[in-house]
mmCIF file of C-alpha atoms and ligand atoms in Angstrom:
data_model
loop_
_atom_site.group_PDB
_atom_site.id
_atom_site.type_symbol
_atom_site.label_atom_id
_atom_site.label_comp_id
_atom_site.label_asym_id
_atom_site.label_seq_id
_atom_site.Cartn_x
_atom_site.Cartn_y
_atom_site.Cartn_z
ATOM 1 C CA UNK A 1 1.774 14.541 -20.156
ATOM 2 C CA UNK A 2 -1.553 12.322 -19.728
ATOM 3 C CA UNK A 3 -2.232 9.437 -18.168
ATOM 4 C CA UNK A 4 -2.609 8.103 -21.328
ATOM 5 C CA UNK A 5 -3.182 4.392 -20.568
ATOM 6 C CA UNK A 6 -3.694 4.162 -16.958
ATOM 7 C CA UNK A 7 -7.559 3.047 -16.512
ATOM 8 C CA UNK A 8 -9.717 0.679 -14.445
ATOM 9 C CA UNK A 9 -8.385 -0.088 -10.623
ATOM 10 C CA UNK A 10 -4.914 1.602 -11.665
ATOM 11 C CA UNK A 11 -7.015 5.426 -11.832
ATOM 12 C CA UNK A 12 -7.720 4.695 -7.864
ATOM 13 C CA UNK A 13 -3.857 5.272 -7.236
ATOM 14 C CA UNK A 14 -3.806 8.603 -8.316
ATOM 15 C CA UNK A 15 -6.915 9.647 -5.584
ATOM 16 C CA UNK A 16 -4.322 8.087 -3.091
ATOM 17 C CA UNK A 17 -1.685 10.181 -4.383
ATOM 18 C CA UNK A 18 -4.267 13.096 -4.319
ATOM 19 C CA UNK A 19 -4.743 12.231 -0.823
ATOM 20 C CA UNK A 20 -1.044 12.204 0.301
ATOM 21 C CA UNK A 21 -0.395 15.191 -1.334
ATOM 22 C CA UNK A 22 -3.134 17.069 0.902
ATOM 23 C CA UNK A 23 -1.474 16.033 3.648
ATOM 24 C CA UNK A 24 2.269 16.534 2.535
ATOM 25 C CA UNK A 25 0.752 20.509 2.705
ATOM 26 C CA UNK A 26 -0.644 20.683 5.882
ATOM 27 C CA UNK A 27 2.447 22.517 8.774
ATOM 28 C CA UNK A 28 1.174 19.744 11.108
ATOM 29 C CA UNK A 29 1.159 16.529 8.322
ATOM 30 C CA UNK A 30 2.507 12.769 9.286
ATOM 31 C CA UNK A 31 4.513 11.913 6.823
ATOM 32 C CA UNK A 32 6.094 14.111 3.321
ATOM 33 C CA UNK A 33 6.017 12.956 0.317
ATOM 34 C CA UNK A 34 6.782 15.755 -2.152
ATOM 35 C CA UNK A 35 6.130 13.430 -5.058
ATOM 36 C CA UNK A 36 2.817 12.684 -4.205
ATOM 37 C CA UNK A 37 1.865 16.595 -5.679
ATOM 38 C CA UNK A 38 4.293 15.759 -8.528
ATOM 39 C CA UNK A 39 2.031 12.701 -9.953
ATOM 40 C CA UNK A 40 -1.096 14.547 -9.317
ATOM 41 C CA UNK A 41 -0.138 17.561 -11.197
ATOM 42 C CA UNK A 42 0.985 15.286 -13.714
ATOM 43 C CA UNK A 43 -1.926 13.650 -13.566
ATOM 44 C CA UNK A 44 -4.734 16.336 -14.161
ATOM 45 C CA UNK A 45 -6.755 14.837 -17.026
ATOM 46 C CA UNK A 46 -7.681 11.389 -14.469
ATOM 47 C CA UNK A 47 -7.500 13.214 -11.464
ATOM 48 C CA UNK A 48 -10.073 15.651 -12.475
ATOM 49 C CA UNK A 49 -12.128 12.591 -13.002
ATOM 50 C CA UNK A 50 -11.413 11.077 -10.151
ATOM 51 C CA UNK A 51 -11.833 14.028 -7.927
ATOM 52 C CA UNK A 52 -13.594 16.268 -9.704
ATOM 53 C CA UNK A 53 -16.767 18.190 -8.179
ATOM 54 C CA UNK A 54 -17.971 16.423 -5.379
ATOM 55 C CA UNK A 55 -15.957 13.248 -5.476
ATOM 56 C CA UNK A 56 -12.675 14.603 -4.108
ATOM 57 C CA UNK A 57 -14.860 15.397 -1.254
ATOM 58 C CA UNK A 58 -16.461 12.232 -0.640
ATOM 59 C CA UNK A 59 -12.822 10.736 -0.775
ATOM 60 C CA UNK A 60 -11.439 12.998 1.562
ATOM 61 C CA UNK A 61 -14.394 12.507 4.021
ATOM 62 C CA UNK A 62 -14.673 8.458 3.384
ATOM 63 C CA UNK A 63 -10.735 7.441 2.930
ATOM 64 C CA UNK A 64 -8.771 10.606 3.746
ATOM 65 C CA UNK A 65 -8.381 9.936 7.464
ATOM 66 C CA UNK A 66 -7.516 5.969 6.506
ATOM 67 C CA UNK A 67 -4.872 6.759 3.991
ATOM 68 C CA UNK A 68 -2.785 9.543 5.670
ATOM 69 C CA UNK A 69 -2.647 6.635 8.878
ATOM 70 C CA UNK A 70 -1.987 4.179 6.621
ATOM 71 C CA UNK A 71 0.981 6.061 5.215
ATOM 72 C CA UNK A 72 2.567 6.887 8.026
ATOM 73 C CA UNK A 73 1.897 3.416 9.774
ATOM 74 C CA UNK A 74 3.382 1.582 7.046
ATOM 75 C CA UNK A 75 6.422 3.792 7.045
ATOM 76 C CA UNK A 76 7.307 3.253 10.414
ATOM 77 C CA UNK A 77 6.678 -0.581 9.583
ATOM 78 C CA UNK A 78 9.156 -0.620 7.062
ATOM 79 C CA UNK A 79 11.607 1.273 8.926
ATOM 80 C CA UNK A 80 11.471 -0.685 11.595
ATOM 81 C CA UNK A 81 12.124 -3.854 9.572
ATOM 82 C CA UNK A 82 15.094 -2.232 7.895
ATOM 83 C CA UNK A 83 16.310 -1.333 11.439
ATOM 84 C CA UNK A 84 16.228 -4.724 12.358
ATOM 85 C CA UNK A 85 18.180 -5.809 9.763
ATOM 86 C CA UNK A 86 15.727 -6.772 6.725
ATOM 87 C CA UNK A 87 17.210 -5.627 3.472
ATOM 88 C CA UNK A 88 14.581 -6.953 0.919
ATOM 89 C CA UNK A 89 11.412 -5.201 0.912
ATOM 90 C CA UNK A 90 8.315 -5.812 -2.195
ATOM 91 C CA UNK A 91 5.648 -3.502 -2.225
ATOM 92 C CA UNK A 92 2.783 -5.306 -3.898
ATOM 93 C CA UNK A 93 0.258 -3.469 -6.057
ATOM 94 C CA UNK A 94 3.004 -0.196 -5.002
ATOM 95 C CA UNK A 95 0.798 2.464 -7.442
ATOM 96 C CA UNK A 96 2.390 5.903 -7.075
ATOM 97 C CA UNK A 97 4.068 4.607 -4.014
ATOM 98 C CA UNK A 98 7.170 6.813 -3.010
ATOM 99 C CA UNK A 99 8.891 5.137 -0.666
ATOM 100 C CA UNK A 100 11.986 4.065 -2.188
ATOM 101 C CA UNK A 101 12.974 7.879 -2.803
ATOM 102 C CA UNK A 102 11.991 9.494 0.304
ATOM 103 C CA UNK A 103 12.674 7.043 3.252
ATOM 104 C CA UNK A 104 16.150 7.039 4.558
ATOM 105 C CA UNK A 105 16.900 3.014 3.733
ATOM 106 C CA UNK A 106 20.153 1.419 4.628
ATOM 107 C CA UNK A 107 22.407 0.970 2.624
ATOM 108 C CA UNK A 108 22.532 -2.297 0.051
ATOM 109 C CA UNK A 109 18.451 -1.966 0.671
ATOM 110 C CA UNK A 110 16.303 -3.744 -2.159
ATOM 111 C CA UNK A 111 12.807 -2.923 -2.860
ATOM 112 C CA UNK A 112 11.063 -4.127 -5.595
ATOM 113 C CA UNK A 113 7.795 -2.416 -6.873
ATOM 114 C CA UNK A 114 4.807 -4.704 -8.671
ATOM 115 C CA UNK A 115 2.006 -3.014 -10.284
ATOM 116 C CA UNK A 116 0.072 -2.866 -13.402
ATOM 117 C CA UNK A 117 2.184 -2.283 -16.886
ATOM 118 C CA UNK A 118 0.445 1.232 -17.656
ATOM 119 C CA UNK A 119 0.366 2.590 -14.257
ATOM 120 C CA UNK A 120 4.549 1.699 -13.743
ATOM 121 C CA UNK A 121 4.614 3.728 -17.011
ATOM 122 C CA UNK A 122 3.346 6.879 -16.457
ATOM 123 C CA UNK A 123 5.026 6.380 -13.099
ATOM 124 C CA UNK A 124 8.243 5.686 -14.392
ATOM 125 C CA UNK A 125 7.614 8.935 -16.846
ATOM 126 C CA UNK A 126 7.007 11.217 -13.393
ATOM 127 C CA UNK A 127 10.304 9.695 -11.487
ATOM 128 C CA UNK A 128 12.305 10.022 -14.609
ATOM 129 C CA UNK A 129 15.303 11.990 -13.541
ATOM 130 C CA UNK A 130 14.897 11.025 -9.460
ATOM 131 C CA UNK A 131 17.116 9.217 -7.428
ATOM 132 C CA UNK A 132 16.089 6.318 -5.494
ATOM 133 C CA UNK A 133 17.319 5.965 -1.841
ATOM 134 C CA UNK A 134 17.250 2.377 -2.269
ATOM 135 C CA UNK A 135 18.289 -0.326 -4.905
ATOM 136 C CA UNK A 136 14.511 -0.245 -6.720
ATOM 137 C CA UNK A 137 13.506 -2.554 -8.908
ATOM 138 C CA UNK A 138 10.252 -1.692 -11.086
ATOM 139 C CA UNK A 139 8.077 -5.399 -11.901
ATOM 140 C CA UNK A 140 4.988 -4.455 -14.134
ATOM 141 C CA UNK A 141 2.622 -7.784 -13.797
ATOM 142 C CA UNK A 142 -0.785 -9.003 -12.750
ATOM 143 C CA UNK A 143 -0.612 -9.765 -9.680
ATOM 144 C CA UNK A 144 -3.664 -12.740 -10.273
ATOM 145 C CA UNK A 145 -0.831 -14.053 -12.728
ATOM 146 C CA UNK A 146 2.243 -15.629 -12.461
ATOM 147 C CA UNK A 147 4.318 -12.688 -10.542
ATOM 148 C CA UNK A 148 6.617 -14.730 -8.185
ATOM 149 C CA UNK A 149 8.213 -15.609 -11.320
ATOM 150 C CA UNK A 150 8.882 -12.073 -12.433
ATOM 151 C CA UNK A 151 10.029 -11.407 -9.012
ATOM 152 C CA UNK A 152 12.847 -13.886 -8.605
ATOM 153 C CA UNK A 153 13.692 -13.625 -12.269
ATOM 154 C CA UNK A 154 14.447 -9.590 -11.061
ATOM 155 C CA UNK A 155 17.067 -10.596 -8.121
ATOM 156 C CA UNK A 156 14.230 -11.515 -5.205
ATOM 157 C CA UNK A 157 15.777 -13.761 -2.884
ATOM 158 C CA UNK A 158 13.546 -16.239 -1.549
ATOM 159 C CA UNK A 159 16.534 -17.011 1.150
ATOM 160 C CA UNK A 160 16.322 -13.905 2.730
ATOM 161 C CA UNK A 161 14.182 -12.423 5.054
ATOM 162 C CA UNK A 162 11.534 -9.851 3.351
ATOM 163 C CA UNK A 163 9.167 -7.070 4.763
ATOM 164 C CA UNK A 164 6.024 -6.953 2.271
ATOM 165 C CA UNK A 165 3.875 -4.495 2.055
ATOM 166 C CA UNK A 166 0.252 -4.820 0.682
ATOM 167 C CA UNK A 167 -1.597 -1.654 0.542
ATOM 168 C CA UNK A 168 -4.689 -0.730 -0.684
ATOM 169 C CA UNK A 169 -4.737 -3.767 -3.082
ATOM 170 C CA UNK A 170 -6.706 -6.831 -1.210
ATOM 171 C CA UNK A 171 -10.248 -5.619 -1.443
ATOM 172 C CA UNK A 172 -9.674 -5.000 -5.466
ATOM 173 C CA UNK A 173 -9.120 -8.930 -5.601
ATOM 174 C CA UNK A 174 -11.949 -11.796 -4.800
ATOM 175 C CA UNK A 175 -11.562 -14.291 -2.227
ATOM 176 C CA UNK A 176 -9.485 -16.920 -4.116
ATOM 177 C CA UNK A 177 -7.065 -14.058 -5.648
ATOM 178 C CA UNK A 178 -6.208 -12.941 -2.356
ATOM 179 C CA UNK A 179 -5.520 -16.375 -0.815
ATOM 180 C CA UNK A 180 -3.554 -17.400 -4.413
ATOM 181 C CA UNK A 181 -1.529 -14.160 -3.929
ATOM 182 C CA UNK A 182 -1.194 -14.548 0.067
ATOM 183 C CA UNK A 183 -0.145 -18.327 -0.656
ATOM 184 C CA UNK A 184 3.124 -17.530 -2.487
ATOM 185 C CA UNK A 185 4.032 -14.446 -0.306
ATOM 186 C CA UNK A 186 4.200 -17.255 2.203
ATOM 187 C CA UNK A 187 5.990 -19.401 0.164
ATOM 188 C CA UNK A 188 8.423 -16.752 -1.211
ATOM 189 C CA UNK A 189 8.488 -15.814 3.036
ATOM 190 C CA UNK A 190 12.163 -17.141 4.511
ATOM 191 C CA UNK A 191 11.436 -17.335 8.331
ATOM 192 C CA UNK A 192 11.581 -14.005 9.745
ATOM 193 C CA UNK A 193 9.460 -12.421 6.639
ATOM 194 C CA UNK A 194 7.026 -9.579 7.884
ATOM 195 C CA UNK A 195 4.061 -8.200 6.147
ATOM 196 C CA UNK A 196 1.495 -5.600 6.787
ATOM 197 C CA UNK A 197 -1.615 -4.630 5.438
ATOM 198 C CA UNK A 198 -5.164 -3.651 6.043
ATOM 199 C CA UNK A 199 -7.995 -5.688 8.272
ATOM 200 C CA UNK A 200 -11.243 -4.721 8.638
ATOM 201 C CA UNK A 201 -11.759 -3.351 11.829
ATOM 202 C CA UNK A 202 -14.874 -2.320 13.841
ATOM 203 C CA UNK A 203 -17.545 -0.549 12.136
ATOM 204 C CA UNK A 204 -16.354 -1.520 8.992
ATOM 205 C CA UNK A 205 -20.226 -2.215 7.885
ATOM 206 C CA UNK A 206 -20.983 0.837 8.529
ATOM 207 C CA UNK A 207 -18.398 2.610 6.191
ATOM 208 C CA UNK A 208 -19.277 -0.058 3.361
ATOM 209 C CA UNK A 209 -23.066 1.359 3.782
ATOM 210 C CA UNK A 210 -21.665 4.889 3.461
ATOM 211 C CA UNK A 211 -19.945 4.163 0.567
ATOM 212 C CA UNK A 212 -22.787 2.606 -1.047
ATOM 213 C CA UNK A 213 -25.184 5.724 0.052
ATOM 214 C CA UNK A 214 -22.471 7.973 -1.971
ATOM 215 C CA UNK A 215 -23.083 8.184 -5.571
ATOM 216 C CA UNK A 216 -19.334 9.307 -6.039
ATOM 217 C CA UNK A 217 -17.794 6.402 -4.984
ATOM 218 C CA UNK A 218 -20.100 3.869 -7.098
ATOM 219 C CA UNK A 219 -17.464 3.730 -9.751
ATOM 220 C CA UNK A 220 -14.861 2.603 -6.705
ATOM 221 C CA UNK A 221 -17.659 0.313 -4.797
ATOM 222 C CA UNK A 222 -18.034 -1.579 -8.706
ATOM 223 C CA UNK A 223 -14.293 -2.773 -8.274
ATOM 224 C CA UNK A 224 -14.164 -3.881 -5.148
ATOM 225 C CA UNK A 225 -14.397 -7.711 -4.802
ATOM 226 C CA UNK A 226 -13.514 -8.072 -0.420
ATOM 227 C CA UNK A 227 -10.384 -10.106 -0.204
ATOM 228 C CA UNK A 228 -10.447 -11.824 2.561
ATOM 229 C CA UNK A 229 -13.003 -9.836 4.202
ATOM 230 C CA UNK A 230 -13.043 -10.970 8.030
ATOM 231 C CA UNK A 231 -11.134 -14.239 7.445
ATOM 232 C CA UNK A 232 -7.810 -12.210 6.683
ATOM 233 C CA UNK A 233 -6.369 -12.621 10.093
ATOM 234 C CA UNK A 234 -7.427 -16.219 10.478
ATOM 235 C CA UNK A 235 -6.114 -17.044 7.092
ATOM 236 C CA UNK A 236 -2.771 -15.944 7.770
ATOM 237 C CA UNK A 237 -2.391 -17.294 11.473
ATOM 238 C CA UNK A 238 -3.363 -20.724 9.781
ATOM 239 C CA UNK A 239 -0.527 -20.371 6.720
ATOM 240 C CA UNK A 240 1.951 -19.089 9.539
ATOM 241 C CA UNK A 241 2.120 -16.642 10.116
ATOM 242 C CA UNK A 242 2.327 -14.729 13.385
ATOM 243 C CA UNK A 243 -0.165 -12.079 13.402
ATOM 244 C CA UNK A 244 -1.233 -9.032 15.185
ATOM 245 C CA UNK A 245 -4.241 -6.310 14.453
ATOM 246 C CA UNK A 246 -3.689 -2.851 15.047
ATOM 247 C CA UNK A 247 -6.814 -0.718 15.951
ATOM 248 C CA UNK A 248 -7.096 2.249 13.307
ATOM 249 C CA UNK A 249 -8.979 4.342 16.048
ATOM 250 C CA UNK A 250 -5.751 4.102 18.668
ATOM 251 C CA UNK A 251 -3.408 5.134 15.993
ATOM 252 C CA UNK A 252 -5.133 8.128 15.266
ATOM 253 C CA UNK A 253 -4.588 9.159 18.802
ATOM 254 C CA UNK A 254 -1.149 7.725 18.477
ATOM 255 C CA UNK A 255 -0.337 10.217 16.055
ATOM 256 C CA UNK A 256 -2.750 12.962 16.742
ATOM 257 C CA UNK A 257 -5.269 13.079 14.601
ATOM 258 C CA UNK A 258 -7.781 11.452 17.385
ATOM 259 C CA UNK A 259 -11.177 10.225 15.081
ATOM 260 C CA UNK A 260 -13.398 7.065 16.204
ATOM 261 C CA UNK A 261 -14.545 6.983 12.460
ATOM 262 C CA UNK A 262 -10.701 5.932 12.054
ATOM 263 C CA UNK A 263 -11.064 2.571 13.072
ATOM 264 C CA UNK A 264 -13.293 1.301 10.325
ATOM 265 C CA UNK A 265 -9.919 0.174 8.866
ATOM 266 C CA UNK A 266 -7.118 -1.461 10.931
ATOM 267 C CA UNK A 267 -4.338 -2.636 10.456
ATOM 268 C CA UNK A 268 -2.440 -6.009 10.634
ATOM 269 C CA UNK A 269 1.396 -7.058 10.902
ATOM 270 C CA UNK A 270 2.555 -10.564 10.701
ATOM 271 C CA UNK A 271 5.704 -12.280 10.650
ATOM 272 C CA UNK A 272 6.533 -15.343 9.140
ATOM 273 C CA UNK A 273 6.941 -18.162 11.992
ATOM 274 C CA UNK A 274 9.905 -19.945 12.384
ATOM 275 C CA UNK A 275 12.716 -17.556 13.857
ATOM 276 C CA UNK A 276 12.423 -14.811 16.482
ATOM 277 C CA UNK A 277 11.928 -11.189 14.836
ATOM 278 C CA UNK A 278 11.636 -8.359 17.281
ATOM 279 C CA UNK A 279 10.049 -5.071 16.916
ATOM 280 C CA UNK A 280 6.945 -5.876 14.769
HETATM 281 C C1 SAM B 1 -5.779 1.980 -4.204
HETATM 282 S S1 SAM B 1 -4.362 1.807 -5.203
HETATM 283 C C2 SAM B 1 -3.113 1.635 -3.956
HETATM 284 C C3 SAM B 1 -1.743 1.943 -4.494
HETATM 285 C C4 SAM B 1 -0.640 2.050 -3.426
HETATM 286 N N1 SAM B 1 -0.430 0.815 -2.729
HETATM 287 C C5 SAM B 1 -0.958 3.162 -2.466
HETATM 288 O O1 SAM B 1 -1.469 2.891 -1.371
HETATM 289 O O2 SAM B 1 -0.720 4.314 -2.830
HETATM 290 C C6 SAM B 1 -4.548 0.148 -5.819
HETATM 291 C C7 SAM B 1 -3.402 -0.312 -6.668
HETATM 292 O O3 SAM B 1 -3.558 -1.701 -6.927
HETATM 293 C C8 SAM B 1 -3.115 -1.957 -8.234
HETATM 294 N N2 SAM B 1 -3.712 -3.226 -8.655
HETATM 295 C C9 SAM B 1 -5.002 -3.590 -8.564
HETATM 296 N N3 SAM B 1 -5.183 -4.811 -9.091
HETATM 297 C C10 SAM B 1 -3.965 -5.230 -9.510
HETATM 298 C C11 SAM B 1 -3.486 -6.404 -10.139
HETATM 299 N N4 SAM B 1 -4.307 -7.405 -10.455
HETATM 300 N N5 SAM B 1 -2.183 -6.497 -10.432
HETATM 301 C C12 SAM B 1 -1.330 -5.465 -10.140
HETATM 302 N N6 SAM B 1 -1.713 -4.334 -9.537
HETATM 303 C C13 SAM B 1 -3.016 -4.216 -9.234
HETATM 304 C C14 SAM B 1 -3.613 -0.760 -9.017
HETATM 305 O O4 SAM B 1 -2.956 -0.599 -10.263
HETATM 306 C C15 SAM B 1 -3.326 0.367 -8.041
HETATM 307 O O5 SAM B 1 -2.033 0.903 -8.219
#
């Protein structure tokens, strides 16, 4: 099998899956994820472009630090959601995203997955045969088009309480695509709702001029439009959202893999306001 279709920003989900997949071999690694090597070996023809001769390195030194922290911070997010009782979880822009077979979700869990049509495909093509550990629901869409409608026409219930997750997608859209796409997570948010994604953090200028100094990583630079940039966090305190930052550099120590180059990119929870939710 090829990638056969699976092109533009989709392409960069396979150098994350690269990236988990280094880590899923190391004795000492954060989090597995045993599929992670199954897409990239699948994946050879992109993957050889995307991280062929020197620009798996200059991934692995720029973003493989931020992605193996961001994997295992966003697990224990979502666990900790489903331990407190949340039972709907969307993973927007999800990629090759693994969660829903290998965390241990509670049972009558619902996670919906939203990403591009061609990258779902050859997705759906590597998980063919799997077993899901939750009840997964696969939404191919835009997300700068009308998704909220493709997610409540799949079962979402905009009732219940939902952890989101938003990962490595923000900075692909420009200012007024991430506040349209922000605007109905809120409104699709019943009190109690939690999200997480990434927030610049300090330093972050610094890693934007190392990117641009690395001729590898024009291709990636030439997508990226900033989200929110700065405003993220004072976006979603003003739309209601309770919010809190968490420094990338202290959850490297956290877990071990102390690096002060690790807090270019944070981290930020938030729940929705309007009912007490404990352990965000
Ligand atoms: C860097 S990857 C991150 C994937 C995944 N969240 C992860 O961390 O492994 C970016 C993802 O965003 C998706 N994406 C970018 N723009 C999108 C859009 N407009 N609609 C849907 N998905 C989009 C891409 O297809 C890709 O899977």
């Amino acid at each position: 099998m090829t990638t056969g279709n699976v092109s533009g920003v989709s392409r960069t989900a396979i150098g994350v899956a690269w990236l988990r997949a280094k880590e899923h071999a190391r004795l000492d690694r954060l989090f597995e994820d045993p599929y992670a090597g199954a897409f990239v070996r699948r994946a050879r023809d992109t993957l050889a472009r995307e991280t062929g001769s020197s620009r798996g390195g200059a991934l692995g030194e720029l973003f493989g630090l931020h992605v193996v922290l961001r994997t295992r911070f966003y697990d224990d997010y979502l666990l900790a959601a489903a331990e407190a009782g949340c039972r709907q979880v969307v993973i927007l822009a999800a990629g090759l995203d693994a969660r829903a077979f290998r965390l241990a979700w509670p049972a009558h869990t619902r996670l919906f997955e939203l990403d591009l049509p061609d990258l779902l495909e050859f997705k759906e093509q590597v998980l063919a045969g799997h077993t899901p550990r939750a009840e997964r629901t696969v939404i191919p869409v835009d997300l700068r088009e009308d998704w909220p409608a493709a997610l409540t026409g799949a079962g979402f219930r905009r009732d219940e309480p939902t952890a989101w997750l938003i990962e490595g997608l923000l900075v692909y859209l420009s200012p007024d695509e991430a506040s349209a796409l922000l605007t109905a997570v809120g409104d699709l948010s019943a009190p109690g709702s939690r999200l997480a994604c990434e927030h610049r953090g300090k330093g972050s200028e610094q890693l934007l001029a190392k990117v641009a100094a690395t001729p590898e990583m024009h291709g990636v630079l030439a997508m990226w439009k900033g989200g929110l940039g700065t405003e993220l966090a004072g976006w979603l305190t003003g739309a209601g959202w309770r919010v809190r930052t968490h420094d990338g550099e202290a959850l490297a120590a956290r877990y071990g893999r102390d690096d002060p180059g690790a807090s270019t990119i944070s981290f930020l929870t938030a729940v929705r306001e309007g009912q007490e939710t404990h352990g965000q």
